[in-house]
Coordinates of C-alpha atoms and ligand atoms in Angstrom, one line a residue:
M5 CA -17.2 -5.0 37.0
K6 CA -16.9 -2.6 34.1
K7 CA -19.9 -1.4 32.1
P8 CA -20.6 -3.9 29.2
V9 CA -18.9 -3.4 25.8
N10 CA -20.2 -4.7 22.5
V11 CA -18.1 -7.4 20.8
A12 CA -19.2 -8.3 17.2
I13 CA -17.9 -11.6 15.7
T14 CA -18.6 -12.5 12.1
G15 CA -18.4 -16.1 10.9
A16 CA -19.7 -16.8 14.4
A17 CA -21.0 -20.3 13.4
G18 CA -17.6 -21.3 11.9
N19 CA -14.7 -23.2 13.3
I20 CA -12.4 -20.4 14.5
A21 CA -15.2 -18.6 16.1
Y22 CA -16.3 -21.8 18.0
S23 CA -12.8 -21.9 19.5
A24 CA -12.7 -18.2 20.3
I25 CA -16.2 -17.3 21.5
F26 CA -16.2 -19.2 24.8
R27 CA -12.8 -17.9 25.8
I28 CA -13.9 -14.4 25.0
A29 CA -17.0 -14.8 27.1
A30 CA -14.8 -16.2 29.9
G31 CA -12.8 -12.9 29.9
Q32 CA -9.6 -14.0 28.3
M33 CA -9.7 -11.3 25.7
L34 CA -10.7 -8.2 27.5
G35 CA -9.9 -9.1 31.1
D36 CA -11.9 -10.6 34.0
Q37 CA -13.5 -7.3 35.0
Q38 CA -15.0 -6.5 31.6
S39 CA -18.6 -7.5 31.0
I40 CA -19.5 -8.2 27.4
N41 CA -22.5 -8.1 25.0
L42 CA -21.8 -10.7 22.3
K43 CA -23.1 -9.9 18.9
L44 CA -22.8 -13.1 16.8
I45 CA -23.1 -12.5 13.0
D46 CA -23.3 -15.1 10.3
I47 CA -25.2 -15.6 7.0
E48 CA -28.9 -16.6 7.1
P49 CA -28.4 -20.3 6.4
A50 CA -26.1 -20.6 9.4
M51 CA -28.6 -19.2 11.9
K52 CA -29.7 -22.6 13.2
V53 CA -26.1 -23.6 14.0
L54 CA -25.5 -20.1 15.5
N55 CA -28.4 -20.6 17.8
G56 CA -26.8 -23.8 18.9
V57 CA -23.7 -21.8 19.8
K58 CA -25.9 -19.4 21.7
F59 CA -27.5 -22.3 23.7
E60 CA -24.1 -23.6 24.7
L61 CA -23.0 -20.1 25.7
E62 CA -26.1 -19.8 27.9
D63 CA -25.3 -23.2 29.4
C64 CA -21.8 -22.0 30.5
A65 CA -23.4 -19.3 32.8
F66 CA -20.5 -17.0 32.2
P67 CA -20.6 -14.2 34.9
L68 CA -19.1 -11.7 32.4
L69 CA -21.6 -12.4 29.6
N70 CA -24.3 -9.7 29.8
S71 CA -26.2 -10.6 26.5
I72 CA -26.0 -12.6 23.3
T73 CA -27.4 -11.5 20.0
T74 CA -27.5 -13.7 16.9
T75 CA -28.1 -12.1 13.6
F76 CA -27.4 -12.0 9.8
D77 CA -28.3 -8.3 9.7
L78 CA -25.0 -6.3 9.7
K79 CA -26.5 -3.1 11.1
E80 CA -28.0 -5.0 14.0
G81 CA -24.7 -6.9 14.5
F82 CA -22.4 -3.8 14.4
D83 CA -24.7 -1.4 16.2
E84 CA -22.7 0.6 18.9
C85 CA -20.0 -2.0 18.5
D86 CA -16.7 -1.4 20.4
Y87 CA -14.7 -4.4 19.0
A88 CA -15.2 -6.3 15.7
L89 CA -13.6 -9.6 14.8
L90 CA -14.2 -10.1 11.1
I91 CA -13.7 -13.9 10.8
G92 CA -16.3 -15.0 8.4
A93 CA -15.3 -15.6 4.8
K94 CA -15.9 -18.0 2.0
P95 CA -13.4 -20.8 1.8
R96 CA -11.3 -21.3 -1.4
I97 CA -12.8 -24.2 -3.3
K98 CA -10.9 -26.5 -5.5
G99 CA -9.9 -25.0 -8.8
M100 CA -10.7 -21.4 -7.6
E101 CA -8.1 -18.8 -8.4
R102 CA -6.8 -16.5 -5.7
K103 CA -8.2 -13.5 -7.6
D104 CA -11.7 -15.0 -7.7
L105 CA -11.5 -15.6 -3.9
L106 CA -10.5 -12.0 -3.5
K107 CA -13.4 -10.7 -5.5
D108 CA -15.9 -13.0 -3.7
N109 CA -14.6 -12.2 -0.2
G110 CA -14.1 -8.6 -1.0
K111 CA -17.8 -8.4 -1.6
I112 CA -18.3 -9.6 2.0
F113 CA -16.0 -6.9 3.5
L114 CA -17.4 -4.0 1.6
P115 CA -20.8 -4.0 3.2
Q116 CA -19.3 -4.8 6.6
G117 CA -17.1 -1.7 6.3
K118 CA -20.1 0.4 5.4
A119 CA -22.2 -1.0 8.2
I120 CA -19.4 -0.4 10.7
N121 CA -19.0 3.1 9.4
E122 CA -22.7 3.8 9.9
V123 CA -23.5 2.2 13.2
A124 CA -20.4 1.2 15.2
N125 CA -18.8 3.2 18.0
K126 CA -16.3 5.5 16.2
K127 CA -13.4 4.3 18.5
I128 CA -14.1 0.6 17.4
K129 CA -11.1 -1.7 17.2
I130 CA -11.3 -4.1 14.3
L131 CA -9.4 -7.3 13.5
V132 CA -9.8 -8.9 10.1
V133 CA -9.1 -12.7 10.1
G134 CA -11.1 -14.0 7.0
N135 CA -8.7 -14.5 4.1
P136 CA -7.2 -12.9 2.2
A137 CA -7.1 -11.0 5.5
N138 CA -4.8 -8.1 4.6
T139 CA -6.7 -7.1 1.5
N140 CA -10.1 -7.7 3.1
A141 CA -9.1 -5.3 5.9
L142 CA -8.1 -2.7 3.3
I143 CA -11.5 -3.1 1.6
A144 CA -13.4 -2.7 4.9
M145 CA -11.2 0.3 5.9
H146 CA -11.8 2.1 2.6
N147 CA -15.6 1.7 3.0
A148 CA -15.5 3.2 6.5
P149 CA -14.3 6.7 6.0
N150 CA -15.5 7.9 9.4
I151 CA -13.3 5.5 11.2
D152 CA -9.6 6.1 11.7
P153 CA -7.7 3.7 9.4
K154 CA -5.5 2.7 12.3
Q155 CA -8.5 1.1 13.9
F156 CA -8.4 -1.6 11.2
T157 CA -5.9 -4.4 11.6
S158 CA -5.4 -7.7 9.9
M159 CA -4.2 -10.8 11.7
M160 CA -0.6 -11.8 11.6
R161 CA -0.4 -13.0 15.2
L162 CA -0.7 -16.6 14.3
D163 CA 2.3 -16.3 12.0
H164 CA 4.1 -14.4 14.7
D165 CA 3.4 -17.0 17.4
R166 CA 4.3 -19.8 15.1
S167 CA 7.7 -18.2 14.6
M168 CA 8.1 -17.7 18.3
A169 CA 7.4 -21.4 18.9
Q170 CA 9.7 -22.7 16.2
V171 CA 12.6 -20.6 17.6
A172 CA 11.9 -21.8 21.2
N173 CA 11.9 -25.4 19.9
K174 CA 15.1 -25.0 17.9
Y175 CA 17.1 -23.5 20.8
N176 CA 15.3 -25.5 23.4
V177 CA 14.3 -22.5 25.5
D178 CA 11.1 -21.4 27.2
I179 CA 8.9 -19.3 24.9
K180 CA 9.3 -16.3 27.3
E181 CA 13.1 -16.3 26.4
V182 CA 12.3 -15.5 22.7
K183 CA 12.0 -11.8 21.8
K184 CA 12.0 -9.3 18.9
I185 CA 10.6 -11.5 16.2
I186 CA 9.0 -9.8 13.2
V187 CA 6.7 -11.2 10.5
W188 CA 6.5 -8.7 7.7
G189 CA 4.0 -8.4 4.9
N190 CA 1.0 -10.5 3.8
H191 CA -0.7 -13.4 5.7
S192 CA 0.1 -15.7 2.8
N193 CA 3.0 -17.9 1.8
T194 CA 5.0 -14.8 0.8
Q195 CA 5.1 -13.5 4.4
V196 CA 8.6 -12.7 5.7
P197 CA 9.4 -14.1 9.2
D198 CA 12.5 -12.1 10.2
L199 CA 15.0 -13.2 12.9
S200 CA 17.6 -10.5 12.2
K201 CA 16.8 -8.7 15.4
A202 CA 15.5 -11.7 17.4
E203 CA 16.9 -12.6 20.8
V204 CA 17.0 -15.8 22.7
S205 CA 17.7 -15.6 26.4
G206 CA 19.0 -12.0 25.9
K207 CA 21.4 -12.9 23.1
E208 CA 21.1 -11.9 19.5
I209 CA 20.1 -15.0 17.6
K210 CA 21.9 -13.9 14.4
D211 CA 25.2 -14.6 16.1
I212 CA 24.3 -18.3 16.7
M213 CA 21.9 -19.0 13.9
S214 CA 22.9 -20.9 10.7
T215 CA 21.8 -19.1 7.5
S216 CA 20.8 -22.4 5.9
W217 CA 18.5 -23.3 8.8
Y218 CA 16.9 -19.9 8.6
K219 CA 16.4 -19.8 4.8
D220 CA 15.8 -23.4 4.0
D221 CA 14.0 -24.6 7.0
F222 CA 12.6 -21.8 9.2
I223 CA 11.2 -19.5 6.6
P224 CA 9.4 -22.1 4.4
R225 CA 8.1 -23.9 7.6
I226 CA 6.4 -20.7 8.8
Q227 CA 5.2 -19.7 5.3
N228 CA 3.6 -23.1 4.8
R229 CA 2.6 -24.0 8.4
G230 CA -1.1 -23.5 7.5
A231 CA -0.8 -26.2 4.8
E232 CA 1.2 -28.5 7.2
I233 CA -1.7 -28.3 9.6
I234 CA -4.4 -29.0 6.9
E235 CA -2.3 -32.0 5.9
A236 CA -2.1 -33.3 9.4
R237 CA -5.6 -32.5 10.7
G238 CA -7.6 -32.7 7.5
S239 CA -8.9 -29.2 8.3
S240 CA -7.4 -25.7 8.7
S241 CA -6.0 -24.2 12.0
A242 CA -8.9 -23.3 14.2
A243 CA -7.9 -23.3 17.9
S244 CA -4.5 -21.7 17.2
A245 CA -6.1 -19.1 15.0
A246 CA -8.7 -18.4 17.7
N247 CA -5.9 -18.1 20.3
A248 CA -4.1 -15.6 18.0
V249 CA -7.4 -13.6 17.7
I250 CA -7.6 -13.4 21.5
M251 CA -3.9 -12.5 22.0
H252 CA -4.0 -9.8 19.2
M253 CA -7.0 -8.0 20.8
R254 CA -5.9 -8.6 24.4
D255 CA -2.5 -7.0 23.7
W256 CA -4.1 -4.1 21.8
V257 CA -6.5 -3.4 24.6
L258 CA -4.5 -4.3 27.7
G259 CA -1.0 -3.6 26.4
N260 CA 2.1 -5.6 25.6
N261 CA 5.6 -4.0 25.4
D262 CA 7.1 -7.0 23.5
W263 CA 7.5 -6.8 19.7
L264 CA 4.4 -8.0 17.9
S265 CA 3.4 -8.4 14.3
I266 CA 0.3 -6.4 13.3
G267 CA -1.2 -6.0 9.8
Q268 CA -1.9 -2.2 9.6
I269 CA -2.2 0.6 7.0
S270 CA 1.2 1.2 5.5
N271 CA 0.9 5.0 5.0
N272 CA 4.0 6.9 6.2
N273 CA 6.0 3.9 7.1
P274 CA 9.8 4.4 7.4
F275 CA 10.6 1.0 5.6
N276 CA 10.0 2.1 2.0
I277 CA 6.9 0.0 1.6
S278 CA 4.2 1.5 -0.7
D279 CA 1.3 3.4 0.9
N280 CA -2.2 2.1 0.9
L281 CA -1.5 -1.6 1.8
M282 CA -2.5 -3.6 4.9
F283 CA 1.1 -4.7 5.6
S284 CA 2.4 -6.4 8.7
F285 CA 5.0 -4.3 10.7
P286 CA 6.7 -4.7 14.0
S287 CA 4.6 -3.0 16.7
R288 CA 4.1 -2.6 20.4
C289 CA 0.9 -1.9 22.3
S290 CA 0.1 0.4 25.3
N291 CA -2.8 2.5 26.4
E292 CA -5.1 0.9 23.9
V293 CA -3.0 2.0 21.0
Y294 CA -0.5 0.0 18.9
E295 CA 2.5 1.8 17.5
M296 CA 4.8 0.7 14.7
I297 CA 8.4 0.2 15.8
K298 CA 10.1 2.7 13.5
D299 CA 13.6 3.1 14.9
I300 CA 15.0 -0.1 13.4
E301 CA 16.5 -0.9 10.0
M302 CA 15.1 -3.6 7.8
S303 CA 17.7 -6.3 7.2
K304 CA 19.1 -6.0 3.6
T305 CA 19.3 -9.8 3.3
L306 CA 15.5 -9.8 3.3
D307 CA 15.1 -7.3 0.4
E308 CA 14.0 -9.9 -2.2
Y309 CA 11.5 -11.5 0.2
I310 CA 10.0 -8.1 1.2
K311 CA 9.7 -7.1 -2.4
T312 CA 7.8 -10.3 -3.2
T313 CA 5.3 -9.9 -0.4
E314 CA 4.8 -6.2 -1.2
K315 CA 4.3 -7.0 -4.8
E316 CA 1.6 -9.6 -3.9
L317 CA -0.2 -7.1 -1.8
V318 CA -0.1 -4.5 -4.5
Q319 CA -1.5 -7.0 -7.0
E320 CA -4.3 -8.0 -4.6
R321 CA -5.2 -4.4 -4.0
D322 CA -5.1 -3.6 -7.7
S323 CA -7.4 -6.5 -8.4
V324 CA -10.1 -5.1 -6.1
L325 CA -9.8 -1.4 -6.9
D326 CA -13.6 -1.3 -7.7
L327 CA -14.3 -2.3 -4.1
L328 CA -12.1 0.4 -2.5
Ligands
NAX427 P1 -15.4 -21.8 8.6 O1 -15.7 -22.2 7.1 O2 -15.4 -22.8 9.6 O3 -16.4 -20.6 9.0 C1 -16.6 -19.5 8.3 C2 -17.9 -18.9 8.7 O4 -18.1 -17.7 8.0 C3 -19.1 -19.8 8.3 O5 -20.0 -20.0 9.4 C4 -19.8 -19.0 7.2 O6 -21.2 -19.2 7.2 C5 -19.4 -17.6 7.7 N1 -19.6 -16.6 6.6 C6 -19.5 -16.7 5.3 N2 -19.8 -15.5 4.7 C7 -20.2 -14.7 5.7 C8 -20.6 -13.3 5.7 N3 -20.8 -12.7 4.6 N4 -20.9 -12.8 6.9 C9 -20.8 -13.5 8.0 N5 -20.4 -14.7 8.1 C10 -20.1 -15.3 6.9 O7 -14.0 -21.1 8.5 P2 -12.9 -20.9 9.7 O8 -12.0 -22.0 9.9 O9 -13.6 -20.4 10.9 O10 -12.0 -19.7 9.0 C11 -12.5 -18.4 8.8 C12 -11.5 -17.6 8.0 O11 -10.3 -17.4 8.7 C13 -11.2 -18.2 6.6 O12 -11.2 -17.2 5.7 C14 -9.7 -18.7 6.9 O13 -9.0 -18.7 5.7 C15 -9.2 -17.6 7.8 N6 -8.0 -17.8 8.5 C16 -7.2 -16.7 8.7 C17 -6.0 -16.8 9.5 C18 -5.2 -15.6 9.7 O14 -4.1 -15.8 10.4 N7 -5.5 -14.4 9.3 C19 -5.6 -18.1 10.0 C20 -6.7 -19.1 10.1 C21 -7.7 -19.1 9.0 O15 -7.1 -19.8 7.9

């Protein structure tokens, strides 16, 4: 068994966290040899619920779970932290504009960035899930100048896995036969699911795919999948989002040579995307590092889509400049 590592989770009393925490404690994120100290963070009014989560964790008697802390104090939560899953955020309420949500949630990620900067392990790996995830990650990153910007990522894995599943369904193949999918840009309905390099059972999908299925069915399906789930369940994706959290971190830590979509700082990218955005690029993971896949050309047919998602991220960033 390896020496325990500290895993902080914000929004720990919420729905996504409830679907993630028990799997993390069971070893599905960091492997079955990695012992874990869980640091569960939420706001003060959520402490009673959070204690209930703690009781249930205790009742599971997980062999890998070394300790559980529940707190609303950021410095206590992020102290010596090796991994941070920033899930907690305010939901968008009826009538609220996106820019107001950005401001409200931005104010959550600024102090979190500062606390991480001050007390976390400098090699910490951070995944931002709370929406608007990309710009929240940018805010946290800017407020943590002592941490390498590459240690901050935003979650695009759910969009990536949704794309994989839709392609596997369409061509009636096992999910393992689907490769080289990319989701570019923002985790919003401007995201760009790209099949121009994708392969099914070793064959390039562009040779068999109909453009109308891709543009009129696949892209809007992926872009609006979150809304489709809310419509069906009456509440937003939780178990699938939790799964994406676990897969994103697992692959980053334990490696995955397949193409993945990771929201990351855009500086010095070869795809002509503006600097200083948290943008999703194709990536691979090995030796605890993710690397952007740079030796590919972005498909010209996606130009307009890419411009739209980039423009949205620029506008989001420019509306929170005071928080950066
Ligand atoms: P819930 O409303 O169930 O839980 C949110 C939790 O965050 C609550 O317990 C709340 O008290 C807590 N919280 C609020 N402010 C906090 C703060 N300052 N510090 C710590 N905790 C705080 O939401 P849930 O369904 O768990 O979703 C969480 C976030 O994930 C939302 O912003 C949601 O939009 C976002 N999502 C992001 C996805 C992605 O792919 N990036 C997909 C799923 C999800 O929509």
